[in-house]
CSV table of C-alpha atoms and ligand atoms in Angstrom, one decimal:
chain,number,residue,atom,x,y,z
A,5,MET,CA,-156.8,173.0,136.5
A,6,ASP,CA,-155.0,176.0,135.9
A,7,PHE,CA,-154.6,177.8,132.6
A,8,HIS,CA,-152.7,181.1,133.8
A,9,CYS,CA,-149.9,180.9,136.3
A,10,HIS,CA,-146.3,182.3,137.3
A,11,LEU,CA,-145.4,179.3,139.0
A,12,ASP,CA,-142.0,179.9,138.5
A,13,LEU,CA,-142.5,183.4,140.4
A,14,TYR,CA,-143.7,181.9,143.6
A,15,PRO,CA,-140.9,182.7,146.2
A,16,ASN,CA,-141.1,178.6,147.2
A,17,ALA,CA,-141.5,177.7,142.8
A,18,ARG,CA,-139.8,174.1,143.4
A,19,GLU,CA,-142.2,173.1,146.3
A,20,VAL,CA,-145.6,174.9,144.7
A,21,CYS,CA,-144.6,173.4,141.5
A,22,ALA,CA,-144.5,169.9,143.2
A,23,GLN,CA,-147.9,170.6,144.9
A,24,ALA,CA,-149.3,171.5,141.5
A,25,VAL,CA,-148.5,168.1,139.4
A,26,GLU,CA,-150.0,166.5,143.0
A,27,ARG,CA,-153.4,168.3,142.6
A,28,ASN,CA,-153.9,169.7,139.5
A,29,THR,CA,-154.4,167.6,136.5
A,30,PHE,CA,-153.0,170.2,134.1
A,31,THR,CA,-150.9,173.2,135.2
A,32,TRP,CA,-150.0,176.2,132.3
A,33,LEU,CA,-147.3,177.7,133.2
A,34,VAL,CA,-146.5,180.9,131.6
A,35,THR,CA,-143.3,182.4,131.7
A,36,THR,CA,-142.4,186.4,130.9
A,37,SER,CA,-139.6,186.5,128.7
A,38,PRO,CA,-137.6,183.9,126.7
A,39,ARG,CA,-135.0,183.3,128.8
A,40,ALA,CA,-137.1,183.1,131.8
A,41,PHE,CA,-138.7,180.1,129.2
A,42,THR,CA,-135.2,178.5,128.9
A,43,ALA,CA,-134.4,178.7,132.6
A,44,THR,CA,-137.9,177.4,134.1
A,45,SER,CA,-137.8,174.9,131.4
A,46,LYS,CA,-134.4,173.1,132.8
A,47,VAL,CA,-135.7,173.8,136.6
A,48,LEU,CA,-139.1,173.0,136.7
A,49,GLY,CA,-139.5,171.3,133.0
A,50,GLY,CA,-140.4,167.3,133.0
A,51,HIS,CA,-143.5,166.9,134.0
A,52,ALA,CA,-146.1,165.6,131.8
A,53,ASN,CA,-149.2,167.8,133.4
A,54,VAL,CA,-147.2,171.2,133.8
A,55,LEU,CA,-146.9,172.9,130.2
A,56,ILE,CA,-144.4,175.5,130.3
A,57,THR,CA,-144.7,178.0,127.4
A,58,PRO,CA,-142.4,181.0,125.9
A,59,GLY,CA,-143.7,184.8,126.4
A,60,LEU,CA,-142.9,188.2,126.3
A,61,HIS,CA,-144.8,189.8,129.3
A,62,PRO,CA,-146.0,193.0,127.7
A,63,GLU,CA,-145.0,194.9,131.2
A,64,ILE,CA,-141.5,193.9,130.7
A,65,VAL,CA,-141.0,194.5,126.7
A,66,HIS,CA,-139.4,197.8,127.5
A,67,ASP,CA,-136.3,195.8,128.9
A,68,ARG,CA,-136.5,192.8,126.9
A,69,PHE,CA,-137.3,193.4,123.5
A,70,ALA,CA,-133.9,192.5,122.2
A,71,GLU,CA,-135.4,189.0,122.7
A,72,LEU,CA,-137.8,188.9,120.3
A,73,ALA,CA,-136.2,186.9,118.1
A,74,ASN,CA,-135.0,184.3,120.3
A,75,LEU,CA,-138.8,184.1,121.1
A,76,LEU,CA,-139.8,183.6,117.3
A,77,GLU,CA,-137.7,180.5,116.9
A,78,GLN,CA,-138.8,178.5,120.2
A,79,ILE,CA,-142.5,179.6,119.1
A,80,LYS,CA,-141.7,177.1,116.2
A,81,HIS,CA,-140.8,173.8,118.4
A,82,VAL,CA,-144.1,174.7,121.1
A,83,SER,CA,-147.5,174.2,120.9
A,84,ALA,CA,-148.7,177.4,123.0
A,85,VAL,CA,-147.3,181.0,123.7
A,86,GLY,CA,-147.8,182.9,126.7
A,87,GLU,CA,-147.6,185.1,128.4
A,88,VAL,CA,-147.6,187.5,125.4
A,89,GLY,CA,-150.3,191.0,124.9
A,90,LEU,CA,-150.7,194.3,124.8
A,91,ASP,CA,-150.8,196.7,127.9
A,92,GLY,CA,-152.3,200.3,127.3
A,93,SER,CA,-152.8,201.2,130.9
A,94,ARG,CA,-150.6,204.7,132.1
A,95,ARG,CA,-147.7,203.1,133.5
A,96,PHE,CA,-146.8,200.8,130.2
A,97,ARG,CA,-148.0,203.6,127.8
A,98,HIS,CA,-144.6,204.8,127.1
A,99,SER,CA,-143.9,201.0,125.4
A,100,TYR,CA,-146.7,200.8,123.4
A,101,GLU,CA,-145.5,201.2,120.3
A,102,ILE,CA,-142.5,198.6,120.7
A,103,GLN,CA,-145.6,196.4,122.1
A,104,ARG,CA,-146.9,196.4,120.1
A,105,GLU,CA,-144.5,195.3,117.0
A,106,VAL,CA,-143.0,192.8,119.2
A,107,PHE,CA,-146.9,191.3,119.8
A,108,THR,CA,-147.3,191.6,116.0
A,109,ALA,CA,-144.6,189.8,115.4
A,110,VAL,CA,-145.7,186.6,117.6
A,111,ILE,CA,-148.8,186.4,116.1
A,112,ALA,CA,-147.3,186.8,112.6
A,113,GLN,CA,-144.6,184.0,113.7
A,114,CYS,CA,-147.7,182.1,115.0
A,115,ALA,CA,-149.5,181.8,111.5
A,116,ASN,CA,-146.3,181.5,110.0
A,117,VAL,CA,-146.2,178.0,112.0
A,118,GLY,CA,-149.5,176.8,111.6
A,119,GLY,CA,-151.1,178.3,114.5
A,120,ARG,CA,-150.3,178.2,118.3
A,121,VAL,CA,-152.8,178.3,121.2
A,122,LEU,CA,-151.9,180.8,123.0
A,123,SER,CA,-152.4,183.0,126.5
A,124,ILE,CA,-153.3,187.1,126.2
A,125,HIS,CA,-152.8,189.6,128.1
A,126,SER,CA,-155.1,193.0,127.2
A,127,ARG,CA,-154.8,195.3,129.8
A,128,GLN,CA,-157.2,198.5,128.8
A,129,ALA,CA,-156.0,197.7,125.2
A,130,VAL,CA,-158.6,194.9,123.8
A,131,ARG,CA,-159.7,196.7,120.7
A,132,ASP,CA,-155.8,196.7,119.1
A,133,VAL,CA,-154.8,192.9,120.5
A,134,LEU,CA,-158.4,191.8,118.4
A,135,ALA,CA,-156.5,193.8,115.2
A,136,VAL,CA,-153.9,192.1,115.1
A,137,LEU,CA,-155.5,188.9,116.1
A,138,ASP,CA,-157.8,189.9,113.0
A,139,ASP,CA,-154.2,190.6,110.7
A,140,HIS,CA,-153.4,187.0,110.8
A,141,PRO,CA,-156.0,184.5,110.0
A,142,GLY,CA,-154.6,181.3,111.2
A,143,PHE,CA,-152.6,182.3,114.1
A,144,GLY,CA,-154.3,179.5,116.2
A,145,THR,CA,-156.5,179.8,119.5
A,146,ALA,CA,-156.8,182.9,121.5
A,147,VAL,CA,-157.1,183.2,125.9
A,148,LEU,CA,-157.8,186.3,127.0
A,149,HIS,CA,-156.5,185.9,130.6
A,150,TRP,CA,-158.0,187.9,133.3
A,151,PHE,CA,-160.2,189.9,130.9
A,152,THR,CA,-160.9,193.5,132.2
A,153,GLY,CA,-162.4,194.9,128.9
A,154,SER,CA,-166.2,196.5,128.6
A,155,LEU,CA,-168.7,194.2,128.5
A,156,ALA,CA,-168.9,195.7,124.6
A,157,GLU,CA,-165.5,194.5,123.6
A,158,LEU,CA,-166.2,191.0,125.7
A,159,LYS,CA,-168.9,190.3,123.2
A,160,VAL,CA,-166.8,191.3,120.1
A,161,ALA,CA,-163.8,189.3,121.3
A,162,SER,CA,-166.6,186.5,122.0
A,163,ASP,CA,-168.2,186.6,118.8
A,164,LYS,CA,-164.8,185.8,117.6
A,165,GLY,CA,-164.2,182.8,119.3
A,166,CYS,CA,-161.4,183.7,121.5
A,167,TRP,CA,-161.5,181.6,125.0
A,168,PHE,CA,-161.2,183.4,128.8
A,169,SER,CA,-159.7,182.3,131.8
A,170,ILE,CA,-160.3,183.8,134.8
A,171,GLY,CA,-159.5,183.1,138.5
A,172,PRO,CA,-160.7,184.3,141.6
A,173,ALA,CA,-158.8,187.9,141.5
A,174,ALA,CA,-160.9,188.8,138.7
A,175,PHE,CA,-164.3,188.9,140.9
A,176,SER,CA,-162.5,191.2,143.7
A,177,SER,CA,-164.4,193.9,141.7
A,178,ALA,CA,-168.0,194.7,140.4
A,179,SER,CA,-166.6,194.9,136.8
A,180,GLY,CA,-165.3,191.9,137.2
A,181,LYS,CA,-168.6,190.2,138.5
A,182,ALA,CA,-170.6,192.1,135.6
A,183,LEU,CA,-167.9,190.5,132.9
A,184,ALA,CA,-168.2,187.0,134.8
A,185,LYS,CA,-171.4,186.8,133.9
A,186,LYS,CA,-171.1,187.3,130.3
A,187,LEU,CA,-168.2,185.1,129.3
A,188,PRO,CA,-169.1,182.3,127.2
A,189,ARG,CA,-169.6,179.6,128.7
A,190,ASP,CA,-168.3,177.2,126.7
A,191,ARG,CA,-165.1,178.7,126.0
A,192,VAL,CA,-163.9,179.6,130.2
A,193,VAL,CA,-161.3,178.0,131.7
A,194,PRO,CA,-160.2,178.3,135.0
A,195,GLU,CA,-156.5,180.5,135.8
A,196,SER,CA,-155.1,181.4,139.0
A,197,ASP,CA,-152.4,184.6,137.8
A,198,GLY,CA,-150.5,183.8,141.0
A,199,PRO,CA,-148.3,184.8,142.1
A,200,PHE,CA,-149.4,188.2,140.8
A,201,ALA,CA,-153.0,187.6,141.9
A,202,GLN,CA,-154.2,188.1,145.2
A,203,VAL,CA,-157.0,187.3,147.2
A,204,ASN,CA,-157.2,189.1,150.7
A,205,GLY,CA,-153.8,189.3,150.5
A,206,ALA,CA,-152.5,186.0,149.7
A,207,ALA,CA,-151.4,184.8,146.0
A,208,VAL,CA,-153.9,182.8,144.4
A,209,MET,CA,-152.4,179.4,144.5
A,210,PRO,CA,-152.8,177.4,141.2
A,211,TRP,CA,-155.1,174.6,142.7
A,212,SER,CA,-157.5,177.5,143.4
A,213,SER,CA,-160.0,176.4,140.2
A,214,ASP,CA,-162.5,174.7,142.8
A,215,ASP,CA,-163.1,178.5,144.4
A,216,THR,CA,-163.2,179.6,141.2
A,217,ALA,CA,-166.0,177.4,140.0
A,218,GLU,CA,-168.0,178.5,143.0
A,219,LEU,CA,-167.6,182.0,141.9
A,220,LEU,CA,-169.1,181.2,138.3
A,221,ALA,CA,-171.5,179.2,139.8
A,222,HIS,CA,-172.8,182.0,141.6
A,223,ALA,CA,-172.0,184.5,138.6
A,224,TRP,CA,-174.2,182.1,136.7
A,225,ASP,CA,-176.7,181.0,138.7
A,226,LEU,CA,-176.3,177.6,138.5
A,227,SER,CA,-174.6,174.7,140.7
A,228,VAL,CA,-171.1,174.2,141.6
A,229,ASP,CA,-170.9,170.6,140.4
A,230,GLU,CA,-172.6,171.7,137.0
A,231,VAL,CA,-169.2,174.9,136.6
A,232,LYS,CA,-167.0,172.1,138.1
A,233,LEU,CA,-168.2,169.6,135.0
A,234,ASN,CA,-168.3,172.5,133.0
A,235,LEU,CA,-164.7,173.6,133.5
A,236,GLU,CA,-164.0,170.2,132.6
A,237,PHE,CA,-165.1,169.7,129.9
A,238,ASN,CA,-164.1,173.2,128.2
A,239,SER,CA,-160.4,172.3,129.5
A,240,ARG,CA,-160.4,168.9,127.8
A,241,ARG,CA,-161.3,170.5,124.4
A,242,LEU,CA,-158.4,173.4,125.3
A,243,ILE,CA,-155.9,171.1,126.2
A,244,GLY,CA,-156.9,169.0,123.2
A,245,LEU,CA,-156.3,172.3,120.7
A,246,ILE,CA,-152.7,172.3,122.7
A,247,HIS,CA,-152.4,169.1,121.3
A,248,THR,CA,-153.2,169.2,117.9
A,249,ALA,CA,-151.0,172.6,117.3
A,250,ASP,CA,-147.9,170.0,118.6
B,306,MN,MN1,-150.0,186.7,134.1
């Protein structure tokens, strides 16, 4: 299973996709722009266990905000959305106001159409992401991907009912390990965030959920089998929420 993967951006995307179809029960392919969603749906679409969703990545919003209307239209016809969100890190500060406009419009649209499941980027922007969600009750279900906020922010997000997707690369730092310990265990699913996320210089692959289970088992002081069952159970629930939004 993989709940956040840029399958279309691996150098050998067709081959990686074919393997993901075989090896995973479920792969969520998040696209980074409305046009990428359309193109990727044509090239990699048609597999029952690969969910392809429209998004507008905060790191490219400054180039692509003109595609917002297209994204809002696409959201009407899908059950899940991503990758969307806010990035408050220094590199993308310059586009923060436009990012916020785009993200607010996306969340408002999700609420308008009865709720969607969203894979959300929140690097150095957790408070603002949560504020936008708070302003739009009925937006659906938020899955915060590769959460890197503070422990206090994790608690706030968790208390609001957010889900979390986490992959092997998140355990590379001490702060990532500390956060992993505190994730709400009934709302955690595996992700790769490949090919961007890397471990030991290699892109994390979509079939890395067993590695994530091992890392979580260590963080939670449980057996790997217990964590695998837990992740499977959570994954089924989240896929159920996606289907309900259909
Ligand atoms: Mn991503």
